[in-house]
Amino acid sequence: MPFSYNNSAMIPLKPGHSVSKGWTSVTGNKPMGVTWHWTAIESLATTRKVLGGPSATSKGIASAHYGIGRTFAEGVDRYVTLENRSWHAGKNQVMRWDGKKSLKTESGARACIGVETCNLGYERPGVPAKADWIEAVNTDSKWLMKVQPWTDEQFEMMVAVGKEILARWPHIEVRHHHGHHDICPGYKQDVAGFSFAALLRRIYDDDTIPDVWSDLWTILARQKILVFLGYDLGPWGADGHWGEFSQRALDDFQKQCKAVRVPHWTTFTCWDVHDALATRGTTIAAVTAG
Ligand SMILES: [Zn+2]
């Protein structure tokens, strides 16, 4: 391996720290999904001060199982073992790992492994975007974010971490990987623009995993899907502006799929769209092209 794991910043399994012993009986004493995060911090050393060890800045508030640096030289930190829970998703957890409504007892942090990736997140005052930043619309379908890309070395470390998780908990399904913004839609923005398809294909050694994400990073693409599925977007149709008609169409789609009705477009919506198009013999790429 061209990088190493650092176990020196493990969080003590003691009261007052952001770690809980074991997984809960609600999920059969095992984790059910993986929540991918960005740190909004560029360096792993700084991330470690915030999340890791006995005197983390966020002690008793937040943690994660892993912190993944941007370079092989930084490597990967382990903060919590895969046998215990980390406190990686805080407020407003409305969805659980499979897109169903989250009960308090089975919310993200209780049921999912949390992986932090060092990434500045989106362009904002004081954090200017560079030319290579990724454009991806948020779960409201209104805000086109510019997101710092993850590095190639970091991607390889994400693959390794994903494989380590899968080796320990092989029941975790492809569709149960999601971003923090999927379980807390409207509240969190991480990880917009994340390369889920490429990553999951490598973790699961399966090139047939569909990319249900990247073709839906624009407002127009989401609208084209809704129009194709027969929803009425009003006199303007698919025009790249997400208004009342688009919002209502999304709600109707969620209702029709028996999905949780939240006013957000999440990874779970992407999978529902994939399934709805598959029954019509087509794909997200085909419908959104052109
Ligand atoms: Zn997060």
PDB file of C-alpha atoms in Angstrom, residues 77-219:
ATOM      1  CA  ASP A  77      -6.648   8.147  10.309  1.00  0.00           C
ATOM      2  CA  ARG A  78      -8.740   5.725  12.306  1.00  0.00           C
ATOM      3  CA  TYR A  79     -10.694   7.403  15.108  1.00  0.00           C
ATOM      4  CA  VAL A  80     -13.227   4.701  16.003  1.00  0.00           C
ATOM      5  CA  THR A  81     -13.039   0.962  15.233  1.00  0.00           C
ATOM      6  CA  LEU A  82     -15.638  -0.706  13.044  1.00  0.00           C
ATOM      7  CA  GLU A  83     -16.989  -2.457  16.151  1.00  0.00           C
ATOM      8  CA  ASN A  84     -18.225   0.785  17.698  1.00  0.00           C
ATOM      9  CA  ARG A  85     -20.326   3.761  16.732  1.00  0.00           C
ATOM     10  CA  SER A  86     -18.901   7.173  15.914  1.00  0.00           C
ATOM     11  CA  TRP A  87     -20.924  10.350  16.227  1.00  0.00           C
ATOM     12  CA  HIS A  88     -20.654  11.500  12.647  1.00  0.00           C
ATOM     13  CA  ALA A  89     -24.132  12.791  11.875  1.00  0.00           C
ATOM     14  CA  GLY A  90     -25.682  15.252  14.271  1.00  0.00           C
ATOM     15  CA  LYS A  91     -28.852  17.256  13.869  1.00  0.00           C
ATOM     16  CA  ASN A  92     -31.750  16.821  11.464  1.00  0.00           C
ATOM     17  CA  GLN A  93     -31.308  13.191  10.514  1.00  0.00           C
ATOM     18  CA  VAL A  94     -34.583  12.582   8.729  1.00  0.00           C
ATOM     19  CA  MET A  95     -33.563   9.691   6.466  1.00  0.00           C
ATOM     20  CA  ARG A  96     -31.956   6.417   7.346  1.00  0.00           C
ATOM     21  CA  TRP A  97     -29.404   4.367   5.369  1.00  0.00           C
ATOM     22  CA  ASP A  98     -31.957   3.006   2.887  1.00  0.00           C
ATOM     23  CA  GLY A  99     -33.904   6.212   2.297  1.00  0.00           C
ATOM     24  CA  LYS A 100     -36.714   5.297   4.662  1.00  0.00           C
ATOM     25  CA  LYS A 101     -37.828   7.694   7.351  1.00  0.00           C
ATOM     26  CA  SER A 102     -35.383   7.673  10.200  1.00  0.00           C
ATOM     27  CA  LEU A 103     -36.533   6.839  13.665  1.00  0.00           C
ATOM     28  CA  LYS A 104     -34.361   8.212  16.409  1.00  0.00           C
ATOM     29  CA  THR A 105     -33.129   4.747  17.316  1.00  0.00           C
ATOM     30  CA  GLU A 106     -31.835   3.991  13.840  1.00  0.00           C
ATOM     31  CA  SER A 107     -30.514   7.346  12.660  1.00  0.00           C
ATOM     32  CA  GLY A 108     -27.331   7.703  10.636  1.00  0.00           C
ATOM     33  CA  ALA A 109     -24.766   7.775  13.381  1.00  0.00           C
ATOM     34  CA  ARG A 110     -26.391   4.885  15.207  1.00  0.00           C
ATOM     35  CA  ALA A 111     -26.657   2.721  12.117  1.00  0.00           C
ATOM     36  CA  CYS A 112     -23.902   3.854   9.758  1.00  0.00           C
ATOM     37  CA  ILE A 113     -20.146   4.016   9.539  1.00  0.00           C
ATOM     38  CA  GLY A 114     -18.939   7.584   9.086  1.00  0.00           C
ATOM     39  CA  VAL A 115     -16.052   8.400   6.765  1.00  0.00           C
ATOM     40  CA  GLU A 116     -14.655  11.926   6.641  1.00  0.00           C
ATOM     41  CA  THR A 117     -12.744  12.968   3.533  1.00  0.00           C
ATOM     42  CA  CYS A 118     -10.525  16.036   3.693  1.00  0.00           C
ATOM     43  CA  ASN A 119     -12.098  18.470   1.281  1.00  0.00           C
ATOM     44  CA  LEU A 120     -12.845  22.181   1.519  1.00  0.00           C
ATOM     45  CA  GLY A 121     -16.418  21.635   0.411  1.00  0.00           C
ATOM     46  CA  TYR A 122     -18.180  24.301  -1.627  1.00  0.00           C
ATOM     47  CA  GLU A 123     -17.219  27.765  -2.761  1.00  0.00           C
ATOM     48  CA  ARG A 124     -18.149  30.401  -0.210  1.00  0.00           C
ATOM     49  CA  PRO A 125     -16.773  33.697   1.106  1.00  0.00           C
ATOM     50  CA  GLY A 126     -13.128  33.079   1.942  1.00  0.00           C
ATOM     51  CA  VAL A 127     -13.063  29.792   0.026  1.00  0.00           C
ATOM     52  CA  PRO A 128     -12.746  30.705  -3.660  1.00  0.00           C
ATOM     53  CA  ALA A 129     -13.352  28.007  -6.292  1.00  0.00           C
ATOM     54  CA  LYS A 130     -10.602  27.017  -8.705  1.00  0.00           C
ATOM     55  CA  ALA A 131     -11.087  26.209 -12.389  1.00  0.00           C
ATOM     56  CA  ASP A 132     -11.294  22.459 -11.787  1.00  0.00           C
ATOM     57  CA  TRP A 133     -13.984  22.556  -9.082  1.00  0.00           C
ATOM     58  CA  ILE A 134     -17.044  20.369  -9.643  1.00  0.00           C
ATOM     59  CA  GLU A 135     -20.432  21.940 -10.363  1.00  0.00           C
ATOM     60  CA  ALA A 136     -23.279  20.095  -8.680  1.00  0.00           C
ATOM     61  CA  VAL A 137     -26.718  21.306  -7.686  1.00  0.00           C
ATOM     62  CA  ASN A 138     -27.723  20.794  -4.053  1.00  0.00           C
ATOM     63  CA  THR A 139     -30.571  18.668  -2.722  1.00  0.00           C
ATOM     64  CA  ASP A 140     -32.952  21.665  -2.964  1.00  0.00           C
ATOM     65  CA  SER A 141     -32.257  21.650  -6.724  1.00  0.00           C
ATOM     66  CA  LYS A 142     -31.784  25.401  -6.487  1.00  0.00           C
ATOM     67  CA  TRP A 143     -28.190  26.077  -5.584  1.00  0.00           C
ATOM     68  CA  LEU A 144     -25.481  25.191  -8.093  1.00  0.00           C
ATOM     69  CA  MET A 145     -22.485  24.587  -5.857  1.00  0.00           C
ATOM     70  CA  LYS A 146     -18.854  24.562  -6.824  1.00  0.00           C
ATOM     71  CA  VAL A 147     -17.134  21.791  -4.923  1.00  0.00           C
ATOM     72  CA  GLN A 148     -13.444  21.061  -4.479  1.00  0.00           C
ATOM     73  CA  PRO A 149     -12.540  17.842  -6.325  1.00  0.00           C
ATOM     74  CA  TRP A 150     -11.198  14.882  -4.385  1.00  0.00           C
ATOM     75  CA  THR A 151      -7.646  13.912  -5.383  1.00  0.00           C
ATOM     76  CA  ASP A 152      -6.624  10.709  -7.167  1.00  0.00           C
ATOM     77  CA  GLU A 153      -4.538   9.589  -4.189  1.00  0.00           C
ATOM     78  CA  GLN A 154      -7.445  10.297  -1.879  1.00  0.00           C
ATOM     79  CA  PHE A 155      -9.730   8.283  -4.140  1.00  0.00           C
ATOM     80  CA  GLU A 156      -7.415   5.259  -3.829  1.00  0.00           C
ATOM     81  CA  MET A 157      -7.531   5.620  -0.038  1.00  0.00           C
ATOM     82  CA  MET A 158     -11.343   5.844  -0.130  1.00  0.00           C
ATOM     83  CA  VAL A 159     -11.376   2.581  -2.102  1.00  0.00           C
ATOM     84  CA  ALA A 160      -9.122   0.935   0.493  1.00  0.00           C
ATOM     85  CA  VAL A 161     -11.267   2.176   3.381  1.00  0.00           C
ATOM     86  CA  GLY A 162     -14.420   1.038   1.610  1.00  0.00           C
ATOM     87  CA  LYS A 163     -12.936  -2.410   1.081  1.00  0.00           C
ATOM     88  CA  GLU A 164     -11.870  -2.596   4.718  1.00  0.00           C
ATOM     89  CA  ILE A 165     -15.428  -1.762   5.802  1.00  0.00           C
ATOM     90  CA  LEU A 166     -16.878  -4.327   3.421  1.00  0.00           C
ATOM     91  CA  ALA A 167     -14.459  -7.018   4.585  1.00  0.00           C
ATOM     92  CA  ARG A 168     -15.674  -6.555   8.163  1.00  0.00           C
ATOM     93  CA  TRP A 169     -19.355  -5.960   7.363  1.00  0.00           C
ATOM     94  CA  PRO A 170     -19.991  -7.699   4.017  1.00  0.00           C
ATOM     95  CA  HIS A 171     -23.775  -7.336   4.239  1.00  0.00           C
ATOM     96  CA  ILE A 172     -23.590  -3.564   3.585  1.00  0.00           C
ATOM     97  CA  GLU A 173     -25.205  -2.944   0.219  1.00  0.00           C
ATOM     98  CA  VAL A 174     -24.158  -0.625  -2.595  1.00  0.00           C
ATOM     99  CA  ARG A 175     -27.378   1.362  -2.210  1.00  0.00           C
ATOM    100  CA  HIS A 176     -26.710   1.949   1.455  1.00  0.00           C
ATOM    101  CA  HIS A 177     -23.718   4.184   0.766  1.00  0.00           C
ATOM    102  CA  HIS A 178     -24.830   7.802   0.839  1.00  0.00           C
ATOM    103  CA  GLY A 179     -23.701  11.297   1.693  1.00  0.00           C
ATOM    104  CA  HIS A 180     -24.360  13.232   4.869  1.00  0.00           C
ATOM    105  CA  HIS A 181     -26.625  15.431   2.695  1.00  0.00           C
ATOM    106  CA  ASP A 182     -28.776  12.393   1.915  1.00  0.00           C
ATOM    107  CA  ILE A 183     -29.641  11.599   5.516  1.00  0.00           C
ATOM    108  CA  CYS A 184     -29.875  15.274   6.515  1.00  0.00           C
ATOM    109  CA  PRO A 185     -31.181  16.797   3.270  1.00  0.00           C
ATOM    110  CA  GLY A 186     -31.589  20.553   3.300  1.00  0.00           C
ATOM    111  CA  TYR A 187     -29.392  20.802   6.358  1.00  0.00           C
ATOM    112  CA  LYS A 188     -26.082  19.348   5.153  1.00  0.00           C
ATOM    113  CA  GLN A 189     -24.399  19.763   1.756  1.00  0.00           C
ATOM    114  CA  ASP A 190     -21.672  17.105   2.044  1.00  0.00           C
ATOM    115  CA  VAL A 191     -20.940  15.288  -0.203  1.00  0.00           C
ATOM    116  CA  ALA A 192     -22.335  17.029  -3.309  1.00  0.00           C
ATOM    117  CA  GLY A 193     -20.341  16.185  -6.425  1.00  0.00           C
ATOM    118  CA  PHE A 194     -18.945  12.982  -4.906  1.00  0.00           C
ATOM    119  CA  SER A 195     -17.847  10.254  -7.315  1.00  0.00           C
ATOM    120  CA  PHE A 196     -20.076   7.546  -5.846  1.00  0.00           C
ATOM    121  CA  ALA A 197     -20.243   5.428  -9.014  1.00  0.00           C
ATOM    122  CA  ALA A 198     -16.495   5.226  -9.583  1.00  0.00           C
ATOM    123  CA  LEU A 199     -15.869   4.569  -5.896  1.00  0.00           C
ATOM    124  CA  LEU A 200     -18.524   1.898  -5.417  1.00  0.00           C
ATOM    125  CA  ARG A 201     -17.477   0.084  -8.601  1.00  0.00           C
ATOM    126  CA  ARG A 202     -13.997  -0.262  -7.127  1.00  0.00           C
ATOM    127  CA  ILE A 203     -15.095  -1.133  -3.586  1.00  0.00           C
ATOM    128  CA  TYR A 204     -17.455  -3.841  -4.813  1.00  0.00           C
ATOM    129  CA  ASP A 205     -15.333  -4.880  -7.840  1.00  0.00           C
ATOM    130  CA  ASP A 206     -18.419  -4.459  -9.983  1.00  0.00           C
ATOM    131  CA  ASP A 207     -18.305  -2.316 -13.135  1.00  0.00           C
ATOM    132  CA  THR A 208     -22.020  -2.809 -13.694  1.00  0.00           C
ATOM    133  CA  ILE A 209     -22.980  -0.519 -10.783  1.00  0.00           C
ATOM    134  CA  PRO A 210     -24.889   2.271 -12.529  1.00  0.00           C
ATOM    135  CA  ASP A 211     -23.925   5.913 -12.205  1.00  0.00           C
ATOM    136  CA  VAL A 212     -27.198   7.277 -10.863  1.00  0.00           C
ATOM    137  CA  TRP A 213     -25.562  10.469  -9.633  1.00  0.00           C
ATOM    138  CA  SER A 214     -23.390  12.509 -11.974  1.00  0.00           C
ATOM    139  CA  ASP A 215     -25.924  12.953 -14.779  1.00  0.00           C
ATOM    140  CA  LEU A 216     -28.284  14.506 -12.223  1.00  0.00           C
ATOM    141  CA  TRP A 217     -26.021  17.268 -10.975  1.00  0.00           C
ATOM    142  CA  THR A 218     -27.898  19.925 -12.966  1.00  0.00           C
ATOM    143  CA  ILE A 219     -31.381  21.338 -12.473  1.00  0.00           C
TER     144      ILE A 219
END
